Amino acid sequence: MDKDKSKISILIVPHTQKVKRISIPNWFPKAALGILSVIIISLVLYIKISLNYQSNLIEEANQKIALISNLEEENRNKEQKLISLEAENRQLLKKTEEVEVKLNEIDKLQRRLEKLAGIDSPSRGGVIDRNIEMDVSTPSEEMSIVSEVLSDKKLELEIFIEDVEAQFEYLETVPDLIPTSGRITSKYGNRRDPFTRRIQFHQGIDIAGSSGTSINAAAKGTVIFAGRNGGYGRTVIIDHGNGYKTLYAHNREILVKKGDMVEKGQLIAKMGSSGRSTGVHLHFEIHKNNKTIDPLSLINN
Ligand SMILES: [Zn+2]
């Protein structure tokens, strides 16, 4: 060290030349050390920061990878859902088509029943024609069309059932049931009278059988006469409504009385030969609007 406290002298002693002396200020080593420390600290800080930054980047990347794999998982789930939805749609479509087939079957059946029951107002629709191209793209659209058709059909069937019931009600009052069993011995129309031998109009048909054979109402109705009636003997007359009346004559016994309601086929009398009769038989007349008609025109139907 030199005497001068503010300076440091460094002596360079080469082997061949004169000693050289370099003087540097006293603060220099401290300053150099300080600068070096600052540099080192900066470097360490820099490394730390950049390491931090890199680890952040890695973490971010990891998060992104996790997100992607989540998305992929979601996608797979969605695909699976789509597949099951498609399967459901196919099933729905199949069901819809089955319903359509059933509807068409019901419609055919209905038309046949209408013919059978003699209903004049045939069904107005409510059927899906597969030949008509339906402008639908999804099974649910088709399903909604089918359900609309179904509700139309339900309404139509309700009306149809009412029609059928009314028709049955009407048919119950049409005297088309043969009232007894036996042999038809005399038809409706001109014939030679068995007593006078003169040509006379026979107002009904004669059905011969054994005494006591059941006589049944030819249709539903109300008994308007039950008793003796001159040449007709023990007679029953039934009013069926709709202009129809029936008459049952020559009975041995009468089993109903005036005012009784009778069902079609109900037992009303026993066959006999009362009144002006040549033998045991039923004389049966049908009146339509107070004129006799040929009973066979209704019964043979
Ligand atoms: Zn007769």
PDB file of C-alpha atoms and ligand atoms in Angstrom:
ATOM      1  CA  MET A   1       0.000   0.000   0.000  1.00  0.00           C
ATOM      2  CA  ASP A   2       1.071   3.474  -0.746  1.00  0.00           C
ATOM      3  CA  LYS A   3       1.148   6.294   1.749  1.00  0.00           C
ATOM      4  CA  ASP A   4      -1.412   8.083  -0.326  1.00  0.00           C
ATOM      5  CA  LYS A   5      -4.622   6.534   1.150  1.00  0.00           C
ATOM      6  CA  SER A   6      -6.709   7.581  -1.801  1.00  0.00           C
ATOM      7  CA  LYS A   7      -4.649   5.537  -4.228  1.00  0.00           C
ATOM      8  CA  ILE A   8      -3.560   1.964  -4.670  1.00  0.00           C
ATOM      9  CA  SER A   9      -0.330   1.255  -6.498  1.00  0.00           C
ATOM     10  CA  ILE A  10       0.229  -1.920  -8.400  1.00  0.00           C
ATOM     11  CA  LEU A  11       3.804  -2.750  -9.248  1.00  0.00           C
ATOM     12  CA  ILE A  12       4.443  -4.782 -12.339  1.00  0.00           C
ATOM     13  CA  VAL A  13       7.863  -6.398 -12.208  1.00  0.00           C
ATOM     14  CA  PRO A  14       8.910  -7.910 -15.487  1.00  0.00           C
ATOM     15  CA  HIS A  15      12.164  -9.937 -15.573  1.00  0.00           C
ATOM     16  CA  THR A  16      13.804  -8.012 -18.315  1.00  0.00           C
ATOM     17  CA  GLN A  17      12.669  -4.422 -18.055  1.00  0.00           C
ATOM     18  CA  LYS A  18      12.158  -1.727 -15.532  1.00  0.00           C
ATOM     19  CA  VAL A  19       9.529  -2.073 -12.889  1.00  0.00           C
ATOM     20  CA  LYS A  20       6.295  -0.448 -13.902  1.00  0.00           C
ATOM     21  CA  ARG A  21       4.032   1.169 -11.485  1.00  0.00           C
ATOM     22  CA  ILE A  22       0.364   1.623 -12.021  1.00  0.00           C
ATOM     23  CA  SER A  23      -1.654   3.717  -9.677  1.00  0.00           C
ATOM     24  CA  ILE A  24      -5.361   3.171  -9.384  1.00  0.00           C
ATOM     25  CA  PRO A  25      -7.764   5.053  -7.154  1.00  0.00           C
ATOM     26  CA  ASN A  26      -8.431   3.610  -3.750  1.00  0.00           C
ATOM     27  CA  TRP A  27     -12.242   3.168  -4.418  1.00  0.00           C
ATOM     28  CA  PHE A  28     -11.727   1.184  -7.626  1.00  0.00           C
ATOM     29  CA  PRO A  29     -11.743  -2.385  -6.231  1.00  0.00           C
ATOM     30  CA  LYS A  30     -14.799  -1.677  -4.135  1.00  0.00           C
ATOM     31  CA  ALA A  31     -16.581  -0.169  -7.113  1.00  0.00           C
ATOM     32  CA  ALA A  32     -15.517  -3.091  -9.297  1.00  0.00           C
ATOM     33  CA  LEU A  33     -16.814  -5.481  -6.666  1.00  0.00           C
ATOM     34  CA  GLY A  34     -20.059  -3.526  -6.441  1.00  0.00           C
ATOM     35  CA  ILE A  35     -20.561  -3.533 -10.190  1.00  0.00           C
ATOM     36  CA  LEU A  36     -19.768  -7.235 -10.284  1.00  0.00           C
ATOM     37  CA  SER A  37     -22.331  -7.888  -7.542  1.00  0.00           C
ATOM     38  CA  VAL A  38     -24.938  -5.863  -9.386  1.00  0.00           C
ATOM     39  CA  ILE A  39     -24.189  -7.804 -12.559  1.00  0.00           C
ATOM     40  CA  ILE A  40     -24.386 -11.129 -10.749  1.00  0.00           C
ATOM     41  CA  ILE A  41     -27.588 -10.160  -8.956  1.00  0.00           C
ATOM     42  CA  SER A  42     -29.080  -8.961 -12.249  1.00  0.00           C
ATOM     43  CA  LEU A  43     -28.032 -12.182 -13.924  1.00  0.00           C
ATOM     44  CA  VAL A  44     -29.532 -14.285 -11.143  1.00  0.00           C
ATOM     45  CA  LEU A  45     -32.695 -12.216 -11.264  1.00  0.00           C
ATOM     46  CA  TYR A  46     -32.841 -12.548 -15.013  1.00  0.00           C
ATOM     47  CA  ILE A  47     -32.378 -16.317 -14.843  1.00  0.00           C
ATOM     48  CA  LYS A  48     -34.966 -16.585 -12.132  1.00  0.00           C
ATOM     49  CA  ILE A  49     -37.453 -14.452 -14.058  1.00  0.00           C
ATOM     50  CA  SER A  50     -36.888 -16.318 -17.283  1.00  0.00           C
ATOM     51  CA  LEU A  51     -37.169 -19.656 -15.485  1.00  0.00           C
ATOM     52  CA  ASN A  52     -40.372 -18.443 -13.916  1.00  0.00           C
ATOM     53  CA  TYR A  53     -41.616 -17.302 -17.281  1.00  0.00           C
ATOM     54  CA  GLN A  54     -40.780 -20.642 -18.840  1.00  0.00           C
ATOM     55  CA  SER A  55     -42.500 -22.575 -16.079  1.00  0.00           C
ATOM     56  CA  ASN A  56     -45.525 -20.323 -16.584  1.00  0.00           C
ATOM     57  CA  LEU A  57     -45.437 -21.129 -20.267  1.00  0.00           C
ATOM     58  CA  ILE A  58     -45.224 -24.837 -19.491  1.00  0.00           C
ATOM     59  CA  GLU A  59     -48.111 -24.583 -17.066  1.00  0.00           C
ATOM     60  CA  GLU A  60     -50.164 -22.691 -19.626  1.00  0.00           C
ATOM     61  CA  ALA A  61     -49.373 -25.311 -22.229  1.00  0.00           C
ATOM     62  CA  ASN A  62     -50.374 -28.034 -19.785  1.00  0.00           C
ATOM     63  CA  GLN A  63     -53.640 -26.257 -19.099  1.00  0.00           C
ATOM     64  CA  LYS A  64     -54.269 -25.962 -22.817  1.00  0.00           C
ATOM     65  CA  ILE A  65     -53.561 -29.654 -23.259  1.00  0.00           C
ATOM     66  CA  ALA A  66     -55.978 -30.473 -20.437  1.00  0.00           C
ATOM     67  CA  LEU A  67     -58.581 -28.188 -22.011  1.00  0.00           C
ATOM     68  CA  ILE A  68     -58.133 -29.853 -25.381  1.00  0.00           C
ATOM     69  CA  SER A  69     -58.460 -33.305 -23.892  1.00  0.00           C
ATOM     70  CA  ASN A  70     -61.602 -32.139 -22.068  1.00  0.00           C
ATOM     71  CA  LEU A  71     -62.994 -30.795 -25.318  1.00  0.00           C
ATOM     72  CA  GLU A  72     -62.149 -34.062 -27.019  1.00  0.00           C
ATOM     73  CA  GLU A  73     -63.920 -35.968 -24.251  1.00  0.00           C
ATOM     74  CA  GLU A  74     -66.935 -33.665 -24.642  1.00  0.00           C
ATOM     75  CA  ASN A  75     -66.894 -34.197 -28.378  1.00  0.00           C
ATOM     76  CA  ARG A  76     -66.807 -37.941 -27.909  1.00  0.00           C
ATOM     77  CA  ASN A  77     -69.771 -37.676 -25.510  1.00  0.00           C
ATOM     78  CA  LYS A  78     -71.612 -35.501 -27.987  1.00  0.00           C
ATOM     79  CA  GLU A  79     -70.955 -37.975 -30.774  1.00  0.00           C
ATOM     80  CA  GLN A  80     -72.259 -40.776 -28.595  1.00  0.00           C
ATOM     81  CA  LYS A  81     -75.335 -38.722 -27.760  1.00  0.00           C
ATOM     82  CA  LEU A  82     -75.836 -37.996 -31.435  1.00  0.00           C
ATOM     83  CA  ILE A  83     -75.621 -41.694 -32.224  1.00  0.00           C
ATOM     84  CA  SER A  84     -78.168 -42.585 -29.531  1.00  0.00           C
ATOM     85  CA  LEU A  85     -80.394 -39.699 -30.675  1.00  0.00           C
ATOM     86  CA  GLU A  86     -80.241 -41.018 -34.220  1.00  0.00           C
ATOM     87  CA  ALA A  87     -81.186 -44.467 -32.938  1.00  0.00           C
ATOM     88  CA  GLU A  88     -84.088 -42.928 -31.018  1.00  0.00           C
ATOM     89  CA  ASN A  89     -85.148 -41.036 -34.123  1.00  0.00           C
ATOM     90  CA  ARG A  90     -85.073 -44.238 -36.143  1.00  0.00           C
ATOM     91  CA  GLN A  91     -87.235 -45.945 -33.517  1.00  0.00           C
ATOM     92  CA  LEU A  92     -89.618 -43.001 -33.466  1.00  0.00           C
ATOM     93  CA  LEU A  93     -89.857 -43.143 -37.242  1.00  0.00           C
ATOM     94  CA  LYS A  94     -90.589 -46.865 -37.071  1.00  0.00           C
ATOM     95  CA  LYS A  95     -93.278 -46.277 -34.441  1.00  0.00           C
ATOM     96  CA  THR A  96     -94.743 -43.493 -36.562  1.00  0.00           C
ATOM     97  CA  GLU A  97     -94.885 -45.761 -39.572  1.00  0.00           C
ATOM     98  CA  GLU A  98     -96.518 -48.485 -37.475  1.00  0.00           C
ATOM     99  CA  VAL A  99     -99.115 -45.982 -36.286  1.00  0.00           C
ATOM    100  CA  GLU A 100     -99.742 -44.992 -39.898  1.00  0.00           C
ATOM    101  CA  VAL A 101    -100.255 -48.615 -40.899  1.00  0.00           C
ATOM    102  CA  LYS A 102    -102.652 -49.113 -37.964  1.00  0.00           C
ATOM    103  CA  LEU A 103    -104.510 -45.933 -38.938  1.00  0.00           C
ATOM    104  CA  ASN A 104    -104.956 -47.181 -42.473  1.00  0.00           C
ATOM    105  CA  GLU A 105    -106.180 -50.528 -41.143  1.00  0.00           C
ATOM    106  CA  ILE A 106    -108.672 -48.753 -38.870  1.00  0.00           C
ATOM    107  CA  ASP A 107    -109.850 -46.677 -41.822  1.00  0.00           C
ATOM    108  CA  LYS A 108    -110.408 -49.758 -43.980  1.00  0.00           C
ATOM    109  CA  LEU A 109    -112.248 -51.487 -41.126  1.00  0.00           C
ATOM    110  CA  GLN A 110    -114.344 -48.380 -40.580  1.00  0.00           C
ATOM    111  CA  ARG A 111    -115.321 -48.230 -44.263  1.00  0.00           C
ATOM    112  CA  ARG A 112    -116.313 -51.889 -44.180  1.00  0.00           C
ATOM    113  CA  LEU A 113    -118.365 -51.336 -41.016  1.00  0.00           C
ATOM    114  CA  GLU A 114    -120.019 -48.325 -42.616  1.00  0.00           C
ATOM    115  CA  LYS A 115    -121.063 -50.497 -45.551  1.00  0.00           C
ATOM    116  CA  LEU A 116    -122.278 -53.260 -43.214  1.00  0.00           C
ATOM    117  CA  ALA A 117    -124.242 -50.869 -41.022  1.00  0.00           C
ATOM    118  CA  GLY A 118    -125.636 -49.062 -44.072  1.00  0.00           C
ATOM    119  CA  ILE A 119    -124.285 -45.671 -43.025  1.00  0.00           C
ATOM    120  CA  ASP A 120    -124.562 -43.229 -45.904  1.00  0.00           C
ATOM    121  CA  SER A 121    -121.940 -40.741 -44.704  1.00  0.00           C
ATOM    122  CA  PRO A 122    -118.648 -42.538 -45.273  1.00  0.00           C
ATOM    123  CA  SER A 123    -115.533 -41.465 -43.412  1.00  0.00           C
ATOM    124  CA  ARG A 124    -114.112 -38.230 -44.640  1.00  0.00           C
ATOM    125  CA  GLY A 125    -110.434 -38.923 -44.251  1.00  0.00           C
ATOM    126  CA  GLY A 126    -108.074 -39.304 -41.357  1.00  0.00           C
ATOM    127  CA  VAL A 127    -105.800 -41.538 -43.324  1.00  0.00           C
ATOM    128  CA  ILE A 128    -102.177 -41.076 -44.266  1.00  0.00           C
ATOM    129  CA  ASP A 129    -101.456 -41.739 -47.887  1.00  0.00           C
ATOM    130  CA  ARG A 130     -97.822 -42.790 -48.170  1.00  0.00           C
ATOM    131  CA  ASN A 131     -98.008 -42.068 -51.893  1.00  0.00           C
ATOM    132  CA  ILE A 132     -98.401 -38.369 -51.168  1.00  0.00           C
ATOM    133  CA  GLU A 133     -94.885 -37.085 -50.567  1.00  0.00           C
ATOM    134  CA  MET A 134     -94.878 -35.482 -47.139  1.00  0.00           C
ATOM    135  CA  ASP A 135     -92.746 -32.379 -46.907  1.00  0.00           C
ATOM    136  CA  VAL A 136     -91.148 -33.247 -43.596  1.00  0.00           C
ATOM    137  CA  SER A 137     -87.535 -33.525 -42.701  1.00  0.00           C
ATOM    138  CA  THR A 138     -87.510 -34.851 -39.156  1.00  0.00           C
ATOM    139  CA  PRO A 139     -89.242 -37.717 -37.399  1.00  0.00           C
ATOM    140  CA  SER A 140     -90.640 -35.291 -34.814  1.00  0.00           C
ATOM    141  CA  GLU A 141     -92.313 -33.298 -37.609  1.00  0.00           C
ATOM    142  CA  GLU A 142     -93.744 -36.488 -39.035  1.00  0.00           C
ATOM    143  CA  MET A 143     -94.803 -37.528 -35.519  1.00  0.00           C
ATOM    144  CA  SER A 144     -96.659 -34.248 -35.028  1.00  0.00           C
ATOM    145  CA  ILE A 145     -98.451 -34.732 -38.354  1.00  0.00           C
ATOM    146  CA  VAL A 146     -99.381 -38.265 -37.349  1.00  0.00           C
ATOM    147  CA  SER A 147    -100.650 -37.108 -33.956  1.00  0.00           C
ATOM    148  CA  GLU A 148    -102.768 -34.467 -35.717  1.00  0.00           C
ATOM    149  CA  VAL A 149    -104.180 -37.121 -38.024  1.00  0.00           C
ATOM    150  CA  LEU A 150    -104.745 -39.347 -34.991  1.00  0.00           C
ATOM    151  CA  SER A 151    -106.790 -36.721 -33.182  1.00  0.00           C
ATOM    152  CA  ASP A 152    -108.796 -36.102 -36.379  1.00  0.00           C
ATOM    153  CA  LYS A 153    -109.326 -39.842 -36.632  1.00  0.00           C
ATOM    154  CA  LYS A 154    -110.428 -40.038 -32.992  1.00  0.00           C
ATOM    155  CA  LEU A 155    -113.051 -37.353 -33.604  1.00  0.00           C
ATOM    156  CA  GLU A 156    -114.186 -39.055 -36.777  1.00  0.00           C
ATOM    157  CA  LEU A 157    -114.402 -42.432 -35.035  1.00  0.00           C
ATOM    158  CA  GLU A 158    -116.478 -40.906 -32.230  1.00  0.00           C
ATOM    159  CA  ILE A 159    -118.911 -39.532 -34.823  1.00  0.00           C
ATOM    160  CA  PHE A 160    -118.794 -42.873 -36.627  1.00  0.00           C
ATOM    161  CA  ILE A 161    -119.631 -44.757 -33.411  1.00  0.00           C
ATOM    162  CA  GLU A 162    -122.560 -42.390 -32.816  1.00  0.00           C
ATOM    163  CA  ASP A 163    -123.733 -43.059 -36.390  1.00  0.00           C
ATOM    164  CA  VAL A 164    -123.374 -46.810 -35.872  1.00  0.00           C
ATOM    165  CA  GLU A 165    -125.257 -46.657 -32.567  1.00  0.00           C
ATOM    166  CA  ALA A 166    -128.034 -44.617 -34.186  1.00  0.00           C
ATOM    167  CA  GLN A 167    -128.108 -47.087 -37.048  1.00  0.00           C
ATOM    168  CA  PHE A 168    -128.276 -50.049 -34.646  1.00  0.00           C
ATOM    169  CA  GLU A 169    -131.007 -48.252 -32.720  1.00  0.00           C
ATOM    170  CA  TYR A 170    -132.884 -47.826 -36.005  1.00  0.00           C
ATOM    171  CA  LEU A 171    -132.251 -51.436 -37.081  1.00  0.00           C
ATOM    172  CA  GLU A 172    -133.647 -52.650 -33.737  1.00  0.00           C
ATOM    173  CA  THR A 173    -136.928 -51.003 -34.727  1.00  0.00           C
ATOM    174  CA  VAL A 174    -137.016 -52.529 -38.230  1.00  0.00           C
ATOM    175  CA  PRO A 175    -139.147 -55.695 -38.070  1.00  0.00           C
ATOM    176  CA  ASP A 176    -136.834 -57.948 -40.063  1.00  0.00           C
ATOM    177  CA  LEU A 177    -136.694 -60.886 -37.628  1.00  0.00           C
ATOM    178  CA  ILE A 178    -138.770 -63.919 -38.583  1.00  0.00           C
ATOM    179  CA  PRO A 179    -141.164 -64.157 -35.589  1.00  0.00           C
ATOM    180  CA  THR A 180    -141.462 -67.931 -35.391  1.00  0.00           C
ATOM    181  CA  SER A 181    -140.201 -71.195 -36.793  1.00  0.00           C
ATOM    182  CA  GLY A 182    -142.289 -73.242 -39.194  1.00  0.00           C
ATOM    183  CA  ARG A 183    -143.344 -73.598 -42.791  1.00  0.00           C
ATOM    184  CA  ILE A 184    -144.654 -70.663 -44.808  1.00  0.00           C
ATOM    185  CA  THR A 185    -148.025 -71.928 -46.008  1.00  0.00           C
ATOM    186  CA  SER A 186    -149.390 -68.716 -47.484  1.00  0.00           C
ATOM    187  CA  LYS A 187    -147.621 -65.709 -48.933  1.00  0.00           C
ATOM    188  CA  TYR A 188    -148.527 -61.994 -49.116  1.00  0.00           C
ATOM    189  CA  GLY A 189    -150.811 -60.947 -51.970  1.00  0.00           C
ATOM    190  CA  ASN A 190    -153.772 -62.276 -53.932  1.00  0.00           C
ATOM    191  CA  ARG A 191    -154.904 -65.777 -53.031  1.00  0.00           C
ATOM    192  CA  ARG A 192    -158.049 -67.850 -52.934  1.00  0.00           C
ATOM    193  CA  ASP A 193    -159.691 -67.438 -49.527  1.00  0.00           C
ATOM    194  CA  PRO A 194    -159.681 -70.831 -47.747  1.00  0.00           C
ATOM    195  CA  PHE A 195    -163.228 -70.222 -46.467  1.00  0.00           C
ATOM    196  CA  THR A 196    -165.044 -68.379 -49.282  1.00  0.00           C
ATOM    197  CA  ARG A 197    -162.873 -69.792 -52.156  1.00  0.00           C
ATOM    198  CA  ARG A 198    -162.930 -66.251 -53.593  1.00  0.00           C
ATOM    199  CA  ILE A 199    -159.822 -64.310 -54.647  1.00  0.00           C
ATOM    200  CA  GLN A 200    -158.812 -62.098 -51.767  1.00  0.00           C
ATOM    201  CA  PHE A 201    -155.750 -60.062 -50.903  1.00  0.00           C
ATOM    202  CA  HIS A 202    -153.730 -61.745 -48.129  1.00  0.00           C
ATOM    203  CA  GLN A 203    -152.335 -58.931 -45.975  1.00  0.00           C
ATOM    204  CA  GLY A 204    -149.563 -61.003 -44.411  1.00  0.00           C
ATOM    205  CA  ILE A 205    -147.857 -64.387 -44.421  1.00  0.00           C
ATOM    206  CA  ASP A 206    -148.894 -67.592 -42.671  1.00  0.00           C
ATOM    207  CA  ILE A 207    -146.307 -69.686 -40.885  1.00  0.00           C
ATOM    208  CA  ALA A 208    -147.567 -73.098 -39.738  1.00  0.00           C
ATOM    209  CA  GLY A 209    -146.085 -74.982 -36.798  1.00  0.00           C
ATOM    210  CA  SER A 210    -147.117 -77.016 -33.796  1.00  0.00           C
ATOM    211  CA  SER A 211    -149.399 -75.556 -31.140  1.00  0.00           C
ATOM    212  CA  GLY A 212    -147.501 -73.577 -28.523  1.00  0.00           C
ATOM    213  CA  THR A 213    -144.517 -72.698 -30.759  1.00  0.00           C
ATOM    214  CA  SER A 214    -142.867 -69.458 -29.550  1.00  0.00           C
ATOM    215  CA  ILE A 215    -143.891 -66.236 -31.254  1.00  0.00           C
ATOM    216  CA  ASN A 216    -141.210 -63.532 -30.903  1.00  0.00           C
ATOM    217  CA  ALA A 217    -141.305 -59.783 -31.556  1.00  0.00           C
ATOM    218  CA  ALA A 218    -139.909 -59.030 -35.021  1.00  0.00           C
ATOM    219  CA  ALA A 219    -138.377 -55.817 -33.666  1.00  0.00           C
ATOM    220  CA  LYS A 220    -138.124 -53.614 -30.595  1.00  0.00           C
ATOM    221  CA  GLY A 221    -141.270 -51.634 -29.818  1.00  0.00           C
ATOM    222  CA  THR A 222    -144.353 -50.992 -27.718  1.00  0.00           C
ATOM    223  CA  VAL A 223    -147.358 -53.307 -27.536  1.00  0.00           C
ATOM    224  CA  ILE A 224    -150.374 -51.246 -28.680  1.00  0.00           C
ATOM    225  CA  PHE A 225    -152.868 -54.123 -28.783  1.00  0.00           C
ATOM    226  CA  ALA A 226    -153.049 -57.466 -26.965  1.00  0.00           C
ATOM    227  CA  GLY A 227    -156.338 -59.411 -26.964  1.00  0.00           C
ATOM    228  CA  ARG A 228    -159.092 -60.916 -29.036  1.00  0.00           C
ATOM    229  CA  ASN A 229    -159.631 -59.263 -32.417  1.00  0.00           C
ATOM    230  CA  GLY A 230    -162.509 -60.890 -34.311  1.00  0.00           C
ATOM    231  CA  GLY A 231    -161.363 -63.212 -37.065  1.00  0.00           C
ATOM    232  CA  TYR A 232    -157.717 -62.624 -36.117  1.00  0.00           C
ATOM    233  CA  GLY A 233    -158.315 -64.386 -32.804  1.00  0.00           C
ATOM    234  CA  ARG A 234    -155.853 -63.633 -29.980  1.00  0.00           C
ATOM    235  CA  THR A 235    -153.759 -60.864 -31.527  1.00  0.00           C
ATOM    236  CA  VAL A 236    -150.718 -58.787 -30.603  1.00  0.00           C
ATOM    237  CA  ILE A 237    -149.886 -55.526 -32.395  1.00  0.00           C
ATOM    238  CA  ILE A 238    -146.539 -53.806 -31.781  1.00  0.00           C
ATOM    239  CA  ASP A 239    -145.623 -50.242 -32.767  1.00  0.00           C
ATOM    240  CA  HIS A 240    -141.880 -50.030 -33.597  1.00  0.00           C
ATOM    241  CA  GLY A 241    -141.690 -46.374 -34.532  1.00  0.00           C
ATOM    242  CA  ASN A 242    -140.321 -45.112 -37.858  1.00  0.00           C
ATOM    243  CA  GLY A 243    -143.767 -45.974 -39.345  1.00  0.00           C
ATOM    244  CA  TYR A 244    -143.452 -49.708 -38.647  1.00  0.00           C
ATOM    245  CA  LYS A 245    -146.104 -51.876 -36.919  1.00  0.00           C
ATOM    246  CA  THR A 246    -146.364 -55.670 -36.776  1.00  0.00           C
ATOM    247  CA  LEU A 247    -149.372 -57.904 -36.151  1.00  0.00           C
ATOM    248  CA  TYR A 248    -149.362 -61.468 -34.828  1.00  0.00           C
ATOM    249  CA  ALA A 249    -152.685 -63.333 -35.086  1.00  0.00           C
ATOM    250  CA  HIS A 250    -154.404 -66.672 -34.233  1.00  0.00           C
ATOM    251  CA  ASN A 251    -152.340 -67.148 -31.037  1.00  0.00           C
ATOM    252  CA  ARG A 252    -153.193 -69.776 -28.458  1.00  0.00           C
ATOM    253  CA  GLU A 253    -151.855 -67.595 -25.653  1.00  0.00           C
ATOM    254  CA  ILE A 254    -150.733 -63.963 -25.321  1.00  0.00           C
ATOM    255  CA  LEU A 255    -147.768 -63.259 -22.990  1.00  0.00           C
ATOM    256  CA  VAL A 256    -147.670 -59.443 -23.160  1.00  0.00           C
ATOM    257  CA  LYS A 257    -150.128 -56.669 -22.449  1.00  0.00           C
ATOM    258  CA  LYS A 258    -150.893 -53.297 -23.967  1.00  0.00           C
ATOM    259  CA  GLY A 259    -148.201 -50.735 -23.108  1.00  0.00           C
ATOM    260  CA  ASP A 260    -145.390 -53.263 -22.673  1.00  0.00           C
ATOM    261  CA  MET A 261    -142.017 -52.408 -24.172  1.00  0.00           C
ATOM    262  CA  VAL A 262    -140.593 -55.400 -25.993  1.00  0.00           C
ATOM    263  CA  GLU A 263    -137.130 -56.143 -27.326  1.00  0.00           C
ATOM    264  CA  LYS A 264    -136.400 -57.626 -30.723  1.00  0.00           C
ATOM    265  CA  GLY A 265    -136.794 -61.410 -30.419  1.00  0.00           C
ATOM    266  CA  GLN A 266    -138.693 -61.257 -27.121  1.00  0.00           C
ATOM    267  CA  LEU A 267    -141.286 -64.007 -26.544  1.00  0.00           C
ATOM    268  CA  ILE A 268    -144.751 -62.417 -26.857  1.00  0.00           C
ATOM    269  CA  ALA A 269    -147.177 -65.283 -27.575  1.00  0.00           C
ATOM    270  CA  LYS A 270    -147.681 -69.009 -28.258  1.00  0.00           C
ATOM    271  CA  MET A 271    -148.838 -70.268 -31.635  1.00  0.00           C
ATOM    272  CA  GLY A 272    -152.438 -71.441 -31.915  1.00  0.00           C
ATOM    273  CA  SER A 273    -155.500 -71.475 -34.105  1.00  0.00           C
ATOM    274  CA  SER A 274    -157.765 -68.881 -32.460  1.00  0.00           C
ATOM    275  CA  GLY A 275    -160.211 -66.819 -34.576  1.00  0.00           C
ATOM    276  CA  ARG A 276    -161.024 -67.589 -38.196  1.00  0.00           C
ATOM    277  CA  SER A 277    -158.323 -70.175 -38.779  1.00  0.00           C
ATOM    278  CA  THR A 278    -157.994 -73.455 -40.664  1.00  0.00           C
ATOM    279  CA  GLY A 279    -155.184 -74.820 -38.528  1.00  0.00           C
ATOM    280  CA  VAL A 280    -152.361 -73.964 -36.116  1.00  0.00           C
ATOM    281  CA  HIS A 281    -150.357 -71.123 -37.666  1.00  0.00           C
ATOM    282  CA  LEU A 282    -149.179 -67.553 -37.191  1.00  0.00           C
ATOM    283  CA  HIS A 283    -150.693 -64.886 -39.415  1.00  0.00           C
ATOM    284  CA  PHE A 284    -148.018 -62.178 -39.515  1.00  0.00           C
ATOM    285  CA  GLU A 285    -148.422 -58.687 -40.964  1.00  0.00           C
ATOM    286  CA  ILE A 286    -146.041 -55.769 -41.313  1.00  0.00           C
ATOM    287  CA  HIS A 287    -147.492 -52.266 -41.679  1.00  0.00           C
ATOM    288  CA  LYS A 288    -145.383 -49.408 -43.009  1.00  0.00           C
ATOM    289  CA  ASN A 289    -147.059 -46.002 -42.680  1.00  0.00           C
ATOM    290  CA  ASN A 290    -150.433 -47.743 -42.087  1.00  0.00           C
ATOM    291  CA  LYS A 291    -150.252 -49.906 -45.229  1.00  0.00           C
ATOM    292  CA  THR A 292    -149.313 -53.562 -45.245  1.00  0.00           C
ATOM    293  CA  ILE A 293    -146.114 -54.589 -46.999  1.00  0.00           C
ATOM    294  CA  ASP A 294    -144.808 -58.038 -47.915  1.00  0.00           C
ATOM    295  CA  PRO A 295    -143.111 -59.302 -44.697  1.00  0.00           C
ATOM    296  CA  LEU A 296    -140.710 -61.379 -46.812  1.00  0.00           C
ATOM    297  CA  SER A 297    -139.353 -58.159 -48.355  1.00  0.00           C
ATOM    298  CA  LEU A 298    -137.908 -57.316 -44.912  1.00  0.00           C
ATOM    299  CA  ILE A 299    -137.390 -60.743 -43.351  1.00  0.00           C
ATOM    300  CA  ASN A 300    -135.434 -62.170 -46.276  1.00  0.00           C
ATOM    301  CA  ASN A 301    -132.857 -59.399 -46.059  1.00  0.00           C
TER     302      ASN A 301
HETATM  303 ZN    ZN B   1    -152.919 -65.300 -42.923  1.00  0.00          ZN
END
